[in-house]
CSV table of C-alpha atoms in Angstrom, one decimal:
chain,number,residue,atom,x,y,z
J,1471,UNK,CA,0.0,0.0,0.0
J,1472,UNK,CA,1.3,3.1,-1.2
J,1473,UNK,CA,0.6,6.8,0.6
J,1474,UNK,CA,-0.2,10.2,-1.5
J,1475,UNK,CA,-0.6,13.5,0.0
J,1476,UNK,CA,-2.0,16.3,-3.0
J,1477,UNK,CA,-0.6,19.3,-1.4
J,1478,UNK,CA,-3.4,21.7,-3.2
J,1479,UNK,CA,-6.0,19.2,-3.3
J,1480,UNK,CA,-9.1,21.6,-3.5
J,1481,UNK,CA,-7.6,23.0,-7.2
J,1482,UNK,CA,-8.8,21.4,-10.4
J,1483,UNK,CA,-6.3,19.4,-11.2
J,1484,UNK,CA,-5.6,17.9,-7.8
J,1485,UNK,CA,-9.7,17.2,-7.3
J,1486,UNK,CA,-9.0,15.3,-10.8
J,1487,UNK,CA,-6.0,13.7,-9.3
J,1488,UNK,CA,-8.0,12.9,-6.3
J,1489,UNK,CA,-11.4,11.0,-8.1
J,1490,UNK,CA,-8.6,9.1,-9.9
J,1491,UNK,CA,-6.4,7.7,-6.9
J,1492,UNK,CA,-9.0,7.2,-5.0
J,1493,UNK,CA,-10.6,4.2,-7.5
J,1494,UNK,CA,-6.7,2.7,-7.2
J,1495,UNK,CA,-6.9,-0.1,-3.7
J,1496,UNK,CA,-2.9,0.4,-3.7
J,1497,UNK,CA,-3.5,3.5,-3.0
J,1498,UNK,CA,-3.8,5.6,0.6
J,1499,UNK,CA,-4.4,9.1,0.2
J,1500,UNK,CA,-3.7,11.3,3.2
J,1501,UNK,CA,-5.2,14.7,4.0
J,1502,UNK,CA,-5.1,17.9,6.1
J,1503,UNK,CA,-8.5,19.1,7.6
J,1504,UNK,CA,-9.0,22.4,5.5
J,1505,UNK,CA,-8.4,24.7,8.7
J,1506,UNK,CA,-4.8,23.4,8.4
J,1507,UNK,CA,-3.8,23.4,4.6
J,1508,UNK,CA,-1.9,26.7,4.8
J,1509,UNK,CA,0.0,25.8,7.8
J,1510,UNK,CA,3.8,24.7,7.1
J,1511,UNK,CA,4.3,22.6,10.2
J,1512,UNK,CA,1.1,20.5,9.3
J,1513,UNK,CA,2.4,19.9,6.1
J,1514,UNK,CA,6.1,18.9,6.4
J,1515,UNK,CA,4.5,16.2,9.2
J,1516,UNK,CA,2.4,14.7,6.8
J,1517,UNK,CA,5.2,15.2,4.0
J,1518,UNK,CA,7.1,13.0,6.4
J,1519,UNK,CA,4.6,10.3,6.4
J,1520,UNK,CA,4.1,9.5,2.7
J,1521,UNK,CA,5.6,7.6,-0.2
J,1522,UNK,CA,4.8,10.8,-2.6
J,1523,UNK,CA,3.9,14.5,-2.5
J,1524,UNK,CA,2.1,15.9,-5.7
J,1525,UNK,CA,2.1,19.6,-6.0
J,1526,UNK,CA,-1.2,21.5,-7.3
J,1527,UNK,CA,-0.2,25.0,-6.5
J,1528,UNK,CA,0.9,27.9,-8.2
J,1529,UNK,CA,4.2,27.8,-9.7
J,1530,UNK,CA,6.0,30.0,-6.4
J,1531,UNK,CA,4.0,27.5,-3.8
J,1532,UNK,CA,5.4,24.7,-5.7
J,1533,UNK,CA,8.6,25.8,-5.6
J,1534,UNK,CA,8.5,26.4,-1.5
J,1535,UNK,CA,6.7,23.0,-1.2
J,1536,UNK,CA,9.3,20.8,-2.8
J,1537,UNK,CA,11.7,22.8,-0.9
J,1538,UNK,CA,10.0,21.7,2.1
J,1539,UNK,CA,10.3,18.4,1.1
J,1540,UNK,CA,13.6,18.1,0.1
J,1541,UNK,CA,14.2,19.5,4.0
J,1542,UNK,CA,13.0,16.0,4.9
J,1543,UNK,CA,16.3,14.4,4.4
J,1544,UNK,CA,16.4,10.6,4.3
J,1545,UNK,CA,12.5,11.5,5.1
J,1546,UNK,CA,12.1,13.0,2.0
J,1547,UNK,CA,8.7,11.6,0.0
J,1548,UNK,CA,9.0,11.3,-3.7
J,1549,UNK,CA,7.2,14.8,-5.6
J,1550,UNK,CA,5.3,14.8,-8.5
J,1551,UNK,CA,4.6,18.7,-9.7
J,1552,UNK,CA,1.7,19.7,-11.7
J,1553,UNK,CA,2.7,23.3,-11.6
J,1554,UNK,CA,5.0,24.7,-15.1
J,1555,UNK,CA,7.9,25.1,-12.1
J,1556,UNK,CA,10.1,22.6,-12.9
J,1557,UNK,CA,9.3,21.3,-16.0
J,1558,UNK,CA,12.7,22.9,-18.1
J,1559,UNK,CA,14.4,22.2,-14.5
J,1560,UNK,CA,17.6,19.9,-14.9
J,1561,UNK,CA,17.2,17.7,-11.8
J,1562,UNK,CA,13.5,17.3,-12.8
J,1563,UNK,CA,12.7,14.0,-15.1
J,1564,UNK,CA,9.8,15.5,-17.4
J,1565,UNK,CA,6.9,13.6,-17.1
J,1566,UNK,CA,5.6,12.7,-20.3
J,1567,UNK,CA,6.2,8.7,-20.3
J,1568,UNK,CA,6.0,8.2,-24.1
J,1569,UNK,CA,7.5,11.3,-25.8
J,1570,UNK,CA,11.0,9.1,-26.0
J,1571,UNK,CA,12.0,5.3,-25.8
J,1572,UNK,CA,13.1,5.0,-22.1
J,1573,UNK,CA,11.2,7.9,-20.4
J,1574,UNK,CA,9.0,6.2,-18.6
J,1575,UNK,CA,11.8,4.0,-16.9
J,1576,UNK,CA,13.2,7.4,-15.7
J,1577,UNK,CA,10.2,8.2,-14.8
J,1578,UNK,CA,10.2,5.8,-12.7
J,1579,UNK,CA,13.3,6.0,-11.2
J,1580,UNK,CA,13.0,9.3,-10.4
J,1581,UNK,CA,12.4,11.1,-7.1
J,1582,UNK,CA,11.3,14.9,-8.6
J,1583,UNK,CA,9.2,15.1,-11.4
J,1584,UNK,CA,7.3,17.5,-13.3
J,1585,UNK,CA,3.8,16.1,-15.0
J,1586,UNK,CA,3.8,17.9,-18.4
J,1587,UNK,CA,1.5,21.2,-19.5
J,1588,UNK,CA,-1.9,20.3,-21.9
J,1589,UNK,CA,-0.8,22.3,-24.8
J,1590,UNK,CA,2.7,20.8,-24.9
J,1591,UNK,CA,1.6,16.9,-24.3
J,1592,UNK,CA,-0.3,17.6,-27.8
J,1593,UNK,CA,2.7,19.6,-29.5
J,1594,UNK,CA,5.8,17.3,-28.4
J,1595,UNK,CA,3.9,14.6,-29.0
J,1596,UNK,CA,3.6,15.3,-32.4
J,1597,UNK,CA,7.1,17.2,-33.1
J,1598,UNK,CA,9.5,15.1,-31.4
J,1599,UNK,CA,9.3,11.9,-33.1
J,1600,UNK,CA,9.6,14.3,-36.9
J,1601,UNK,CA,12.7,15.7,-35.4
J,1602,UNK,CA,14.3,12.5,-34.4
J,1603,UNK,CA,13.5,11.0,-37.5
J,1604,UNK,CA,15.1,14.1,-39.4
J,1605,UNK,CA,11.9,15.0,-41.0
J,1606,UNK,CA,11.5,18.3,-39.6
J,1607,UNK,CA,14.7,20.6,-38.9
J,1608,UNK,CA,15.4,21.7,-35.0
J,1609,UNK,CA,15.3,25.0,-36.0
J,1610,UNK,CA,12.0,24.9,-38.5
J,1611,UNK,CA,9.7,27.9,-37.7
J,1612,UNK,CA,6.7,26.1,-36.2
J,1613,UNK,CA,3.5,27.6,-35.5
J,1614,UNK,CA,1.5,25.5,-32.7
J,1615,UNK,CA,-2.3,26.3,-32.6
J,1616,UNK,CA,-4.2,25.0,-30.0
J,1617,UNK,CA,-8.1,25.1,-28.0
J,1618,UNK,CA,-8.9,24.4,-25.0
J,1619,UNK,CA,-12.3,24.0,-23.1
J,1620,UNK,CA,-12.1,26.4,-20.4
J,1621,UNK,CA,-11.3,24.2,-17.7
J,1622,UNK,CA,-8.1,24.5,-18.8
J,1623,UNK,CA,-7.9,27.9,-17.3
J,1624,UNK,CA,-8.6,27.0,-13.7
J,1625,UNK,CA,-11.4,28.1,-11.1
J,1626,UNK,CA,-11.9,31.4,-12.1
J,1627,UNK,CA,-12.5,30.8,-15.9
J,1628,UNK,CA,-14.7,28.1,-15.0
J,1629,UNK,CA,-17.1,30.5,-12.7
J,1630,UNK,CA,-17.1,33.2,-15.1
J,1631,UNK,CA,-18.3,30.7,-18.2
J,1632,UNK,CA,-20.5,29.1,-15.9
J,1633,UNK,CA,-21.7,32.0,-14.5
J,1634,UNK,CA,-22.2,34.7,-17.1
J,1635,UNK,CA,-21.4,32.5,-20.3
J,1636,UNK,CA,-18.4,33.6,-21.3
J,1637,UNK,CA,-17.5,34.3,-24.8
J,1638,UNK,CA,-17.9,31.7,-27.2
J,1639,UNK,CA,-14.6,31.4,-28.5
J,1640,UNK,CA,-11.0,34.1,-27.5
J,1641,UNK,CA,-7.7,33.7,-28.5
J,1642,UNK,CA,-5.4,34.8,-26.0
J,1643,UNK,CA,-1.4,34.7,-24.9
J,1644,UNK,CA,-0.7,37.0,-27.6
J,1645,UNK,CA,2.4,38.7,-26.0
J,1646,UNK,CA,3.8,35.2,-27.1
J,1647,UNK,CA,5.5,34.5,-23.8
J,1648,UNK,CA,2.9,32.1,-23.1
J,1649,UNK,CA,4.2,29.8,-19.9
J,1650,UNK,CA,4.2,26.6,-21.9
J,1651,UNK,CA,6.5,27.5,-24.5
J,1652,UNK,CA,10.0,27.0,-22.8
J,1653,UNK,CA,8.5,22.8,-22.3
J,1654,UNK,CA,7.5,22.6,-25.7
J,1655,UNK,CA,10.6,24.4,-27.0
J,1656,UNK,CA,13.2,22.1,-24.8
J,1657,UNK,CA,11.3,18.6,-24.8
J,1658,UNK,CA,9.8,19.2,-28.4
J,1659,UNK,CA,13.7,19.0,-29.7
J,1660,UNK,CA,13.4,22.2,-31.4
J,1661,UNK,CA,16.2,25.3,-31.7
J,1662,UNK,CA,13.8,27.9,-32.5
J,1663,UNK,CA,11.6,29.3,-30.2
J,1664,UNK,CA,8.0,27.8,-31.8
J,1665,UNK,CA,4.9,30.4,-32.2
J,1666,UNK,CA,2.5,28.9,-30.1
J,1667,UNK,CA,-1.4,30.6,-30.4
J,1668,UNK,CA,-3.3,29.0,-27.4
J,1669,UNK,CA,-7.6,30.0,-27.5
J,1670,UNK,CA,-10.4,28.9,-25.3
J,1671,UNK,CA,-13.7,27.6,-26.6
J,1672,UNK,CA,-17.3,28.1,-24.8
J,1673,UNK,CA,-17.1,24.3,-23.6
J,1674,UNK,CA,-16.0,22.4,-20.6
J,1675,UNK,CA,-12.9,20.1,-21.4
J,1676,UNK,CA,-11.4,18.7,-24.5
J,1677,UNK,CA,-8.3,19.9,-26.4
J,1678,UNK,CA,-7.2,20.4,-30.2
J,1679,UNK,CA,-3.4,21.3,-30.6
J,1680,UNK,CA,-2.7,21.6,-34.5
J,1681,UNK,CA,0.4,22.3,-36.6
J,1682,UNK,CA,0.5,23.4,-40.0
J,1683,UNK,CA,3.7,22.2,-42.1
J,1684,UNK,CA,4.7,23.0,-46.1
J,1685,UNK,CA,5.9,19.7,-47.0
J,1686,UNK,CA,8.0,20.8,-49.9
J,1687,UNK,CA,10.4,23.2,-47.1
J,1688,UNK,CA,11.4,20.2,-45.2
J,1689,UNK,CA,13.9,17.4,-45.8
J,1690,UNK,CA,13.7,14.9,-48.6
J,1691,UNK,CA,9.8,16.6,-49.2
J,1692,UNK,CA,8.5,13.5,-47.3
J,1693,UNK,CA,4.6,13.0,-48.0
J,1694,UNK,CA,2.1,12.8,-45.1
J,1695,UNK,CA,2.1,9.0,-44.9
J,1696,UNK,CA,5.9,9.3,-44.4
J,1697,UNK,CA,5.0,11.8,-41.1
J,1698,UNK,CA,2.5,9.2,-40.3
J,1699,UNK,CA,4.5,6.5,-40.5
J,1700,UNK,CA,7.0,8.3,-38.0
J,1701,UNK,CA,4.9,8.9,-35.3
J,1702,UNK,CA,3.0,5.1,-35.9
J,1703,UNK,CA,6.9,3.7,-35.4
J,1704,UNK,CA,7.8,6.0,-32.1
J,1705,UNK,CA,3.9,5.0,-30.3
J,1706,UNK,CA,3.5,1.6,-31.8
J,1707,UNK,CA,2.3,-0.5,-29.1
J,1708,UNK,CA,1.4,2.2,-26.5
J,1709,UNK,CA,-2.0,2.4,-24.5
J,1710,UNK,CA,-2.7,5.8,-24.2
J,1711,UNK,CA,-0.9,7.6,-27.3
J,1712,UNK,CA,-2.6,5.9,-30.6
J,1713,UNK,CA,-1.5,7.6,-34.3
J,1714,UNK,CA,-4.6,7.2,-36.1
J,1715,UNK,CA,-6.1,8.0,-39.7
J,1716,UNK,CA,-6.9,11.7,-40.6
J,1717,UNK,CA,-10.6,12.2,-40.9
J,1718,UNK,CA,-12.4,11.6,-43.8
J,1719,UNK,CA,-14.7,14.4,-43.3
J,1720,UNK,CA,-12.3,16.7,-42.8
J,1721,UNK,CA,-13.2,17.6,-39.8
J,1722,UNK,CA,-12.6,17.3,-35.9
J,1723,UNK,CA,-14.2,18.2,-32.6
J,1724,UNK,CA,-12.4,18.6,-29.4
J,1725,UNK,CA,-14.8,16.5,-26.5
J,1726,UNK,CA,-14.5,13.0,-28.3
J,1727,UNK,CA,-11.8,11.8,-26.1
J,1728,UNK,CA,-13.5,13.4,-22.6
J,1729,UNK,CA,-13.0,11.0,-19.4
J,1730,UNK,CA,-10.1,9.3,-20.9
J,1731,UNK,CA,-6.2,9.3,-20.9
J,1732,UNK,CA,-5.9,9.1,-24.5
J,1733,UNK,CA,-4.4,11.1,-26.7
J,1734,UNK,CA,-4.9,10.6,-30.6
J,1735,UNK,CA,-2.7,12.2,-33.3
J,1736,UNK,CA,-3.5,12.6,-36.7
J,1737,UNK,CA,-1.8,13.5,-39.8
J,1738,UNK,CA,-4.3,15.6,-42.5
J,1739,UNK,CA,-2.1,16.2,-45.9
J,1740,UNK,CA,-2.7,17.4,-49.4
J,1741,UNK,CA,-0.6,16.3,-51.5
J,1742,UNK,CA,-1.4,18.5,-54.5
J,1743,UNK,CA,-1.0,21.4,-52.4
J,1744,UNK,CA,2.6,19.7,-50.3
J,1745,UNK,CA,0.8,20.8,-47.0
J,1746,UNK,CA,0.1,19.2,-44.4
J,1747,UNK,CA,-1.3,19.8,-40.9
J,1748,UNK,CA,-0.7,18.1,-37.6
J,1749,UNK,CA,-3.2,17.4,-35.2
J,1750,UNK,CA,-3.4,15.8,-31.4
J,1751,UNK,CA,-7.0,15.6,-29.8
J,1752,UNK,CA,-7.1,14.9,-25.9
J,1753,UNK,CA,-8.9,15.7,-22.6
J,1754,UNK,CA,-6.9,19.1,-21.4
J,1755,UNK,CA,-7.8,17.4,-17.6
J,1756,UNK,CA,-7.2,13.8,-18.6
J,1757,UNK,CA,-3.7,13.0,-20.7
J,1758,UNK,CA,-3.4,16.6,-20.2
J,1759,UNK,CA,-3.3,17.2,-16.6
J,1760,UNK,CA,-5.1,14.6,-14.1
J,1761,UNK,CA,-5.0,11.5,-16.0
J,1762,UNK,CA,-0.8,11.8,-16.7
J,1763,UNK,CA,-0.5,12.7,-12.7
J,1764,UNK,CA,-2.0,9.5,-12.1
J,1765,UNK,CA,-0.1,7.5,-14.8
J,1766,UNK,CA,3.3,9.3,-13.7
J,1767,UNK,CA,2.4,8.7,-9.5
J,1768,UNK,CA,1.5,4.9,-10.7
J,1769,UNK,CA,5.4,4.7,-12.4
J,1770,UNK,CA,6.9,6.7,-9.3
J,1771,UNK,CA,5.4,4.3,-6.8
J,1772,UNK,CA,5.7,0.7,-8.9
J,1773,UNK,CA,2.1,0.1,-9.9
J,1774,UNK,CA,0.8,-1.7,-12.8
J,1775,UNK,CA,0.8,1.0,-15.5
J,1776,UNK,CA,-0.7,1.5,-19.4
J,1777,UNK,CA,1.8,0.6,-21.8
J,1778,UNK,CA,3.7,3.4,-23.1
């Protein structure tokens, strides 16, 4: 039996991470009465008593939390962190188990580790296999485009949409110095900073992170089914990332994949026109937040995990 303290429990992410442990019999989850959540000496005790320690709190709490429990000495719990803290950190292991061969074994291994953002699962996901395989340059100019139901931005948005409907659809992050950028920059394999242009739909959860490409600017001009066939050979035989056929209609909708750890990823080309787009579909609070806690707390503590 295996003991979890969610230091930030009452957030959306950590009530996600909650439902989900607490289906899991290997798992104890321990608590602080709400009076005490704020208090440090309550929570380095019950630091002290756990296998693991995952972080929901803002990226400056995080950082003062894992402190805390690094203080513990031969004490010390293992830390999962949700917040965008650590994830470029060196002495973190980034948390996204199928982005390379061997992650999840570090994963794993590791006693600090940062889950991954939404947007980024989507765009590494989808870039880092092409640059591995040479078929997109480290320094192409990518431009990520990505929505997001608005649970994505946190308790706030959600009141306001729920509340007073909120607009139907808003792009925003356009000083491009969007928080998820550095991730999906470092872990995506690329030397130029990518464009990334983040927007939030009138919808609860559900996530479409696309990327256009001009086939005839990269090397060798490789076709779509040669990008497909990439990403197929780097996810073959995982659980929760599955390459599948573009749509026949054309078309795609963010909430298919609600309530799941999936992520699908799709390759939609032209080739009269040499273009090509690149698209991953996934629950922004499932594969995107939640559901990888979970799978990464389930690697960091030995339990029987998806293959990835």
């Amino acid at each position: 039996m295996a003991t979890v303290f969610i230091d930030g429990e009452s957030g959306t992410t950590g009530l996600g991470i909650q439902q989900r442990l607490s289906a899991l019999p290997q798992v104890t989850l321990k608590s602080l009465p709400s009076d005490r959540r704020r208090d440090p000496a309550a929570r380095k005790d019950i630091m002290a008593e756990v296998d693991l320690v995952v972080l929901c709190l803002p990226d400056d709490a995080a950082r003062d939390s894992a402190g805390m429990a690094a203080s513990l000495g031969n004490a010390a719990p293992k830390v999962l962190d949700a917040s965008t803290a650590h994830r470029v950190h060196p002495d973190w292991v980034y948390g996204f188990a199928e982005f390379l061969p061997g992650q999840a074994e570090k994963i794993a291994k590791a006693n600090y580790v940062a889950n991954p953002g939404c947007y980024p699962t989507g765009g590494i996901g989808m870039l880092r296999p092409l640059v591995d395989a040479g078929l997109i340059p480290a320094d192409y100019p990518i431009t990520i485009n990505a929505v997001s139901g608005y649970s994505g931005g946190g308790k706030a948005m959600i009141q306001a949409h729920e509340a007073a409907g909120g607009p139907a659809f808003e792009l925003y992050g356009l000083g491009l110095e969007h928080k998820h950028v550095p991730e999906t920059q470092l872990y995506g394999g690329l030397a130029r900073r990518p464009i990334f242009v983040p927007s939030v739909g009138h919808y609860l959860k559900g996530m479409l992170v696309s990327i256009p490409l001009h086939l005839d600017t990269l090397p060798g001009k490789p076709s779509g089914a040669d990008l497909h066939k990439a990403l197929a050979d780097r996810y073959a035989g995982c659980d929760l990332v599955r390459v599948v056929p573009p749509q026949t209609d054309g078309k795609l909708e963010p909430e298919a994949l609600n309530d799941t750890d999936v992520m699908e990823l799709r390759v939609h080309a032209n080739e009269r026109h040499r273009q090509a787009i690149l698209v991953a579909r996934l629950d922004n609070l499932g594969k995107g937040a939640s559901g990888a806690a979970v799978q990464n707390i389930g690697l960091m503590l030995g339990l029987e995990q998806p293959r990835g």
